[in-house]
Coordinates of C-alpha atoms in Angstrom, one line a residue:
X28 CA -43.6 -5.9 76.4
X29 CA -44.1 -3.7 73.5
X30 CA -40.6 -1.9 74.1
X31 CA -39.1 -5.3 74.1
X32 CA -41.0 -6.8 70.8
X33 CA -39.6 -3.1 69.2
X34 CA -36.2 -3.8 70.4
X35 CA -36.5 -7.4 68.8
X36 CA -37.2 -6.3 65.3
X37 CA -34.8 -3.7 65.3
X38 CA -32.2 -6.0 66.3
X39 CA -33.6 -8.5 63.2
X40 CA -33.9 -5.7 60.9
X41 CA -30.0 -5.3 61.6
X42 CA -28.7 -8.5 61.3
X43 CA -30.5 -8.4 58.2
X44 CA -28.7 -5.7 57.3
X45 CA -25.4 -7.1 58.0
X46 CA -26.4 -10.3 56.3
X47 CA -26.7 -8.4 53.3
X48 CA -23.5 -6.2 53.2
X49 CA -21.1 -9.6 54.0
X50 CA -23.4 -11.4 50.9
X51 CA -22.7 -8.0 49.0
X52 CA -19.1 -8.1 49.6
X53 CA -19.2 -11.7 49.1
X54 CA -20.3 -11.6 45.3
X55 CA -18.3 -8.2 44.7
X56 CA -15.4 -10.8 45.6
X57 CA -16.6 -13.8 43.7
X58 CA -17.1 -11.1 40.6
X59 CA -13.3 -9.6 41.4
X60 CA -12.4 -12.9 41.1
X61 CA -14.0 -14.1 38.5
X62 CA -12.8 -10.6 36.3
X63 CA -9.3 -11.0 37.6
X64 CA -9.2 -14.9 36.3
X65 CA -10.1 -14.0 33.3
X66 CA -7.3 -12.2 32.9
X67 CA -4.8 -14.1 33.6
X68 CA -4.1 -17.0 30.7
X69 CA -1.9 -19.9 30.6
X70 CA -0.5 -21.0 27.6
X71 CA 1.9 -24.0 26.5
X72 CA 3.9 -23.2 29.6
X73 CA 3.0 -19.6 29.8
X74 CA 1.2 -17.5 32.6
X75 CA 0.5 -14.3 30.6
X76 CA -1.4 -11.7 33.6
X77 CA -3.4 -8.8 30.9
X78 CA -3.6 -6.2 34.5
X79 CA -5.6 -4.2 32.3
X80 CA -8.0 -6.7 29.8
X81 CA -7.3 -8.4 26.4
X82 CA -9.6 -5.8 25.5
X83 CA -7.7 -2.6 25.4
X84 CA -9.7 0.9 24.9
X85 CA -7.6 4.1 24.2
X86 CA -10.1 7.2 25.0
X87 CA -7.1 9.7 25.9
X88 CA -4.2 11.0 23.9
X89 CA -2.0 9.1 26.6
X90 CA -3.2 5.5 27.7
X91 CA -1.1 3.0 30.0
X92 CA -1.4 -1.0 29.8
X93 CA 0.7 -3.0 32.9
X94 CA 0.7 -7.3 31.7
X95 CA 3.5 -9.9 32.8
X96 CA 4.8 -12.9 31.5
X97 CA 5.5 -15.9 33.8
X98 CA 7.6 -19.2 32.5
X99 CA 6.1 -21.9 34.2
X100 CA 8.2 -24.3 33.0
X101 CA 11.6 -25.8 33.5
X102 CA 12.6 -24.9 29.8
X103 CA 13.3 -21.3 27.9
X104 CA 10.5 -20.6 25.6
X105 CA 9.9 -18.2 23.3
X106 CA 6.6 -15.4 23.0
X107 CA 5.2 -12.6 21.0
X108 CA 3.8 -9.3 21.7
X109 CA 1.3 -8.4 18.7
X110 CA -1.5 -5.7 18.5
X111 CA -5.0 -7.7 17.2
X112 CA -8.0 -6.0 15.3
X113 CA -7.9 -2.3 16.2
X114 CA -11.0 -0.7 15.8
X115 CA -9.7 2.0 13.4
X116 CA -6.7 3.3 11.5
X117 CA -3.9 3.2 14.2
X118 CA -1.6 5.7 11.6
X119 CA 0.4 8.1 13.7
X120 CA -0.4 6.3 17.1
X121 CA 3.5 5.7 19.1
X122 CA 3.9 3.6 21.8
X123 CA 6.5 3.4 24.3
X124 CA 7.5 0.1 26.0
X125 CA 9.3 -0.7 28.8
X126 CA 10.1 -3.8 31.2
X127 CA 12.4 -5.8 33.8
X128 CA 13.4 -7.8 30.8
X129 CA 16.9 -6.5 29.7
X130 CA 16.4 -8.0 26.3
X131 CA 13.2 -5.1 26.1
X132 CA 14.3 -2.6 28.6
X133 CA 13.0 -0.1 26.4
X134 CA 11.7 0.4 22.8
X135 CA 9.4 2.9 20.9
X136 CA 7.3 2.3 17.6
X137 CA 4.7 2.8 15.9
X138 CA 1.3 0.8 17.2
X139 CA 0.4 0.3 13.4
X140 CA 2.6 -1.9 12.9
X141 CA 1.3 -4.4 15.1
X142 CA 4.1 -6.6 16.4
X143 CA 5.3 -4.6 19.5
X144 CA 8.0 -7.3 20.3
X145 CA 9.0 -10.8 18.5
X146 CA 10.6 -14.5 20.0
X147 CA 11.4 -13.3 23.3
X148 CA 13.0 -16.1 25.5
X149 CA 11.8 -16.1 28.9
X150 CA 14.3 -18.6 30.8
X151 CA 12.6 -21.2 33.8
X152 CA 10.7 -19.5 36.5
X153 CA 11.1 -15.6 35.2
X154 CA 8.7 -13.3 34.9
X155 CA 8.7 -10.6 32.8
X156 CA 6.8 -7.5 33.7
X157 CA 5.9 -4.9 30.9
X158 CA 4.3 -1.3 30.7
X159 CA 3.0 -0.2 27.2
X160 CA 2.5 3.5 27.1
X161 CA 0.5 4.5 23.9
X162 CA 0.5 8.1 22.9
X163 CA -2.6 9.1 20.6
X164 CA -2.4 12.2 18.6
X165 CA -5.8 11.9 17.0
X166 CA -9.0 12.8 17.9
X167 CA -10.7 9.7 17.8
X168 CA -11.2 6.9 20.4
X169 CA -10.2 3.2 19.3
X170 CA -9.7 -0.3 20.6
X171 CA -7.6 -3.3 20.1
X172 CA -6.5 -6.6 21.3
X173 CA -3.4 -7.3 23.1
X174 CA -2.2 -10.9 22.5
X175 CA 0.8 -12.6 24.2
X176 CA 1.4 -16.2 22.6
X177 CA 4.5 -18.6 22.5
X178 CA 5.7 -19.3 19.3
X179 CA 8.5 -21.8 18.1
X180 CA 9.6 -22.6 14.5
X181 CA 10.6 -25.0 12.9
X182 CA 12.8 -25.4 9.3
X183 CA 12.8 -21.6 8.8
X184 CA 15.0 -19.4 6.7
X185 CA 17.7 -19.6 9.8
X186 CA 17.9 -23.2 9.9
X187 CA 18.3 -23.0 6.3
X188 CA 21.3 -20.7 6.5
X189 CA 22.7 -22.6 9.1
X190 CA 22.6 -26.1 7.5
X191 CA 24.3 -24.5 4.1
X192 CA 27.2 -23.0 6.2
X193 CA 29.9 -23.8 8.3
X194 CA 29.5 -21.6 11.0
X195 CA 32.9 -20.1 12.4
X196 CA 33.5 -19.1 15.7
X197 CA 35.5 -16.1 15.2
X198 CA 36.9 -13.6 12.3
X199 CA 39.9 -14.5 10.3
X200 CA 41.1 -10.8 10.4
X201 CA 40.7 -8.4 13.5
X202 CA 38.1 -5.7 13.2
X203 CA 40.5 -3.0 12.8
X204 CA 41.1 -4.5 8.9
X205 CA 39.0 -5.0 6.1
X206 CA 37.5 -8.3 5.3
X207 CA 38.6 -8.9 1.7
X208 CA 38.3 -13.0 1.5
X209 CA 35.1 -15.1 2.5
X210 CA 35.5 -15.1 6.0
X211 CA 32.0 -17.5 5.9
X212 CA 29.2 -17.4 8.6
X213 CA 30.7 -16.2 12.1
X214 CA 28.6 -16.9 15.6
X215 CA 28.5 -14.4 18.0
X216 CA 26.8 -15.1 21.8
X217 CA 25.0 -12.5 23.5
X218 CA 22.7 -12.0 26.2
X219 CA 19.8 -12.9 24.1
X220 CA 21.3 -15.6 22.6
X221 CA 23.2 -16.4 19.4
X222 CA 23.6 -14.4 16.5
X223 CA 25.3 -15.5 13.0
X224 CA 26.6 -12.7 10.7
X225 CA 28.5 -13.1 7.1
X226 CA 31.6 -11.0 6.8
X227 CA 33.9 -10.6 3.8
X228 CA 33.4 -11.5 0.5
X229 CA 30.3 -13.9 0.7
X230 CA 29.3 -15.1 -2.4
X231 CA 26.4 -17.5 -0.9
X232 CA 23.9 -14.8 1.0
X233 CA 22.0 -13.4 -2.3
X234 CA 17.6 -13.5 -1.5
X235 CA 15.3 -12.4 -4.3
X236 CA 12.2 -11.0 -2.5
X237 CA 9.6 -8.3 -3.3
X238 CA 10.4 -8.0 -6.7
X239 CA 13.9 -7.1 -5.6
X240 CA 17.7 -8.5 -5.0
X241 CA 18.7 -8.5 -1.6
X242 CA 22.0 -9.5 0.9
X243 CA 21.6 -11.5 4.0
X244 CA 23.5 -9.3 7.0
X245 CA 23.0 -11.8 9.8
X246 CA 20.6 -14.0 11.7
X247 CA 19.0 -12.4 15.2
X248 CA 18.8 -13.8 18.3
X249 CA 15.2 -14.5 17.8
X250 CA 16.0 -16.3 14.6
X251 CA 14.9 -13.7 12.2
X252 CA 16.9 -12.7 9.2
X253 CA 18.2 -9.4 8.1
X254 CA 18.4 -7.9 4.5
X255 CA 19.9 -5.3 3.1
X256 CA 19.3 -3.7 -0.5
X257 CA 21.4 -5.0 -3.2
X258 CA 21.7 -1.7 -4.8
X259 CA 20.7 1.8 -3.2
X260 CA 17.8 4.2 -4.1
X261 CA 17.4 6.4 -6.8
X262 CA 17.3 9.6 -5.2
X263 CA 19.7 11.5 -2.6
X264 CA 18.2 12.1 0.4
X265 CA 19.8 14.3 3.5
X266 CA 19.5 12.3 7.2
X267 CA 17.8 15.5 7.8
X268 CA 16.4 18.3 6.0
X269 CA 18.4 21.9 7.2
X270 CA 14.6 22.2 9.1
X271 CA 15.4 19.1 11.0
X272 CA 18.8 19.7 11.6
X273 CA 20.1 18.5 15.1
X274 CA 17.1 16.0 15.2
X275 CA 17.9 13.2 17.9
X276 CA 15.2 10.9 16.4
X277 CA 15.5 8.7 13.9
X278 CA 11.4 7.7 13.3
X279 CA 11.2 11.3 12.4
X280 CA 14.3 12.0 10.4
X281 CA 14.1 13.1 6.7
X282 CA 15.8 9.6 5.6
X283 CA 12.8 7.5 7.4
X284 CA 10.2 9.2 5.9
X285 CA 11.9 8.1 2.5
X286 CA 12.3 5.1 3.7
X287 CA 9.2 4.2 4.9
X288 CA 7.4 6.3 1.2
X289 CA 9.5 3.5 -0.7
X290 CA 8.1 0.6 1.4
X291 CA 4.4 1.6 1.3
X292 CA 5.3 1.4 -2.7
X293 CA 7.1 -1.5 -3.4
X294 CA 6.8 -3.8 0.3
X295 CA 3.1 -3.4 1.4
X296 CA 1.9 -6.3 -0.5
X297 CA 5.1 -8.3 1.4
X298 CA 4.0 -6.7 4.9
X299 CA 3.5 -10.4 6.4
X300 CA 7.0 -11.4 5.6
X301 CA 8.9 -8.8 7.3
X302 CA 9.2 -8.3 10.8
X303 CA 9.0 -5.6 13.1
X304 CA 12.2 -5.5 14.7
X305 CA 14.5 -3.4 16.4
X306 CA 17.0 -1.2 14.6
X307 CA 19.6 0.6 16.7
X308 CA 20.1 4.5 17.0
X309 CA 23.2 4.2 18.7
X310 CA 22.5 7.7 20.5
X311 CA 25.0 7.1 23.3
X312 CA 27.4 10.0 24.1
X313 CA 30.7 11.6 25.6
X314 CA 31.5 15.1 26.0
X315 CA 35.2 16.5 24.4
X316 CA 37.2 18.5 26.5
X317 CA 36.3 21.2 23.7
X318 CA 32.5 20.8 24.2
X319 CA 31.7 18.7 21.3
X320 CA 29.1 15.8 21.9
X321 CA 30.6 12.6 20.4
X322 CA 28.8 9.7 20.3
X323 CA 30.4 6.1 21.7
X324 CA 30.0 4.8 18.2
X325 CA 33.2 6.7 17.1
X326 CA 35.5 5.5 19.9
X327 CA 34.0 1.8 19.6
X328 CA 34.5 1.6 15.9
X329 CA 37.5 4.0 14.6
X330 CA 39.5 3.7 18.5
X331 CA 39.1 0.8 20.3
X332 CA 37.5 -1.3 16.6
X333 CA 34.9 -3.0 18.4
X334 CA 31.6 -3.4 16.8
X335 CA 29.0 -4.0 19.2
X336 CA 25.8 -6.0 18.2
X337 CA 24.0 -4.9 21.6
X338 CA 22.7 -1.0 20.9
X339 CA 23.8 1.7 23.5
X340 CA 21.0 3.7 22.5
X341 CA 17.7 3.9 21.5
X342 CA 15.9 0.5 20.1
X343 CA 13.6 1.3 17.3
X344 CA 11.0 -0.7 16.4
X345 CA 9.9 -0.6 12.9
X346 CA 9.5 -2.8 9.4
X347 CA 12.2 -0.7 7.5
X348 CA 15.6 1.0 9.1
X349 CA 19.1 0.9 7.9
X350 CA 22.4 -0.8 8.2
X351 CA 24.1 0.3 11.9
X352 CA 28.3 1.4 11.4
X353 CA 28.7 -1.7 13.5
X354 CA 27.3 -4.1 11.3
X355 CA 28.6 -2.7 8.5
X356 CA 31.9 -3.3 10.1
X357 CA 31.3 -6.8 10.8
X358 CA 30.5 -7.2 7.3
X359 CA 34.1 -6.2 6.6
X360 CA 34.3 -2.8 6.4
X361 CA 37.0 -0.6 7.8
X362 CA 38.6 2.9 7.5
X363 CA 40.6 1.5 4.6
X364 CA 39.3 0.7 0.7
X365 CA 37.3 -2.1 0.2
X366 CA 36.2 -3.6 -2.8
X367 CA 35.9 -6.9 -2.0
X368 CA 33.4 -7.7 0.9
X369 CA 29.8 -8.0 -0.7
X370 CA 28.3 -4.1 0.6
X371 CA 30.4 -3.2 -1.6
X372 CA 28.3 -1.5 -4.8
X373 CA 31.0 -1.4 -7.9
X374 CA 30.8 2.2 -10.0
X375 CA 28.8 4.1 -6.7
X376 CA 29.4 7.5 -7.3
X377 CA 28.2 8.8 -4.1
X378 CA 28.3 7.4 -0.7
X379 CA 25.3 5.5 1.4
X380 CA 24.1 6.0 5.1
X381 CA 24.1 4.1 8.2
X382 CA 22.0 5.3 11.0
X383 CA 24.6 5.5 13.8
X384 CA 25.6 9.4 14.6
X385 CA 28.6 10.3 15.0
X386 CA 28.9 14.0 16.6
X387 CA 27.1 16.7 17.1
X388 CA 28.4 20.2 16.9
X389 CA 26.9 23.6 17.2
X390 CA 23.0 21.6 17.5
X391 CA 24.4 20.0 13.7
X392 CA 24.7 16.2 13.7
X393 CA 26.9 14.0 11.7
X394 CA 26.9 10.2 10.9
X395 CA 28.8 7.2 9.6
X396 CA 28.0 6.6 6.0
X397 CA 30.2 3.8 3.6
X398 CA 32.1 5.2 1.1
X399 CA 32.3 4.3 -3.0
X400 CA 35.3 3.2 -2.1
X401 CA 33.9 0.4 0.3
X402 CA 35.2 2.2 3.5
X403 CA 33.6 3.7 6.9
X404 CA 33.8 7.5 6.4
X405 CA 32.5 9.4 9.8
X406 CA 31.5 13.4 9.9
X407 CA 29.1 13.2 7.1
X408 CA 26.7 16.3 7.7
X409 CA 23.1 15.0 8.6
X410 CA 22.1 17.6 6.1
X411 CA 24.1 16.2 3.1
X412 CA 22.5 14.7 0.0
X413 CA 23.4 10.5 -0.4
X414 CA 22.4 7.3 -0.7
X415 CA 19.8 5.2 1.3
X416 CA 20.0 1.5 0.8
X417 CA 17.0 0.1 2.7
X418 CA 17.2 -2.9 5.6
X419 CA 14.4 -5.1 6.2
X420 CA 13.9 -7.9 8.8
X421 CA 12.3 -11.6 7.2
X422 CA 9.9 -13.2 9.9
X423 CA 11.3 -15.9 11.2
X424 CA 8.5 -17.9 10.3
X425 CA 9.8 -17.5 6.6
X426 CA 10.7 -20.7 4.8
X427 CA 12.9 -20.5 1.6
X428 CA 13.4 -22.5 -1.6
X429 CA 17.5 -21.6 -3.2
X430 CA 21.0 -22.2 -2.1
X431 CA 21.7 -18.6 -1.4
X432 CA 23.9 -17.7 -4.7
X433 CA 23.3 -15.0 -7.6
X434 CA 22.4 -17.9 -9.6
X435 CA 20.1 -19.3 -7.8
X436 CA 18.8 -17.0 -4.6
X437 CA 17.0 -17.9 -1.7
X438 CA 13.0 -17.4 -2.4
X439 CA 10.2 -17.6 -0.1
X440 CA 8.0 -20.9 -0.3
X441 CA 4.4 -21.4 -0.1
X442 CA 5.1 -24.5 1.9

């Protein structure tokens, strides 16, 4: 009797036991998810998975973050990918990003600069699927939000520049020619979309901004608006120092560190205007039967005169870049003399960059620069001394006040 009361209890004493584990298991579920709801967010149409938390904490030198986007409805909208309240000075912190999206197959930056990617259309039912690698050469640990939001605009500086323009649906002269007349606004589809460009002698695409005159090169896709100088730098500057020479990255090339020296002095106090945006270091390549390393940029632009507004190389993402060889030529440039398409800087006594190479022999690069003349000169030594005329991307947020001429410029508004 007393071996069968023992054998009771035991038998209690384990279904007990069990009980326990499946209620364990049970709220280890209902707490998985719970934690895995609450990362996942829906907004206007958006299903935005964070794999890894809003709440990202960088405590190696390398860190990975894994998020999707989902379009949930039967419409192509638009999102952002910002960087929210780090926890300290994100200065010399890169990150890496990469995705099924073609539009953002791959693009590097700088984390300080906060908005990784801007207005990317996600069309009905896609999903986009991203991984952010962040490489962290300090010594210190930090934190910072990751924010995926919609966005939409409406009467920005595009829309402006579209109502005050005819838009044209091709160039009046071919691309192996120089745009001498005012060809106008020209639209150009591309996978991402439509983009507008001036070409020739456009006498309607003048912004004053940041204390400065500046020259509308196109609209983006995502309805931004690029800017180049009106004028060039003071100083010379070499694409690369003799040091550098045969450097295959732009972010760390002599001319960017001017570049970005001249923007913490005169565009810091502008910072919320201007977009980071993608520039294009066209680092594409053939080989020569002779060994040199030619980039595509030369047969596309002096062989087969085809500028390309999708980049073959490397996307950089940053607030300041310069003027690609391809833009420049859909702005009107050519081989040939040019005085009359508005890059065109009377009484320049030495050239200006672009940053698309253009060969590389014996580990020294060379790149496409536009001559005081006006024309698209190739073989310019990365180590030689010219011009940098800066290019800057307006938010496309942006509203303006103007009609676009010398007289009276676009301006931002308040409003």
């Amino acid at each position: 009797m007393r071996k069968k009361y023992k054998v009771t209890l035991l038998g209690i004493a384990i279904l007990i036991l069990l009980l326990s584990g499946v209620e364990a298991h049970y709220q280890m579920y209902k707490s998985e998810e719970k934690d895995l709801s609450a990362f996942i967010k829906v907004a206007e149409g958006l299903s935005i998975n964070y794999l890894n938390g809003t709440d990202i904490h960088v405590t190696k030198r390398e860190s990975e973050v894994s998020f999707s986007v989902t379009n949930q409805l039967d419409e192509t909208l638009y999102y952002n990918i910002d960087i929210l309240n780090p926890s300290s000075s994100l200065e010399g912190v890169t990150y890496r990003l990469t995705s099924d999206n073609p539009s953002v197959s791959e693009a590097i930056g700088n984390l300080e600069q906060n908005a990784i990617a801007s207005r990317i259309s996600i069309d009905p039912g896609i999903t986009h699927r991203y991984t952010l690698e962040i490489l962290n050469p300090n010594s210190n640990d930090f934190s910072f939000e990751l924010e995926i939001l919609p966005e939409e605009v409406e009467n920005s500086f595009a829309n402006t520049i579209l109502n005050d323009n005819d838009i044209k649906e091709s160039t009046m002269t071919s691309f192996n020619a120089s745009a001498t007349e005012n060809e106008g606004l020209i639209r150009q589809s591309t996978e991402l979309g439509n983009m507008y460009y001036f070409r020739g002698n456009i006498t309607n695409n003048y912004v004053s901004f940041a204390n400065n005159l500046w020259r509308i090169v196109k609209i983006n896709e995502d309805n931004s608006v690029k800017l180049i100088l009106n004028d060039t730098l003071e100083n010379l500057v070499a694409m690369n120092t003799t040091e550098l020479a045969g450097n295959n990255d732009f972010l760390t090339s002599t001319a960017y560190q001017s570049l970005s020296d001249w923007y913490a002095t005169y565009l810091t106090d502008f910072d919320e205007s201007i977009s980071s945006t993608y520039y294009c270091f066209d680092n594409s390549v053939t080989t020569s039967s002779t060994g040199e390393i030619i980039y595509l940029s030369n047969t596309r632009l002096f062989t087969d005169y085809l500028p390309s507004n999708v980049c073959g190389g490397l996307n950089v993402s940053s607030k300041i870049g310069l003027l690609t060889a391809d833009e420049a030529v859909m702005a009107g440039a050519s081989a040939a003399e040019n005085t009359n398409y508005y890059l065109y800087i009377d009484g320049l006594q030495v050239s200006w960059w672009t940053m698309t190479p253009n060969k590389r022999e014996n580990n020294i690069m060379s790149y496409m620069a536009l001559s005081t003349n006006g024309s698209l000169v190739r073989d310019i030594d990365e180590t030689s001394s010219i011009f940098l005329r800066p290019v800057i991307t307006l938010s496309r947020k942006t509203r303006v006040t103007g009609t676009g001429t010398l007289e009276d410029p676009y301006q931002l508004s308040e409003n």
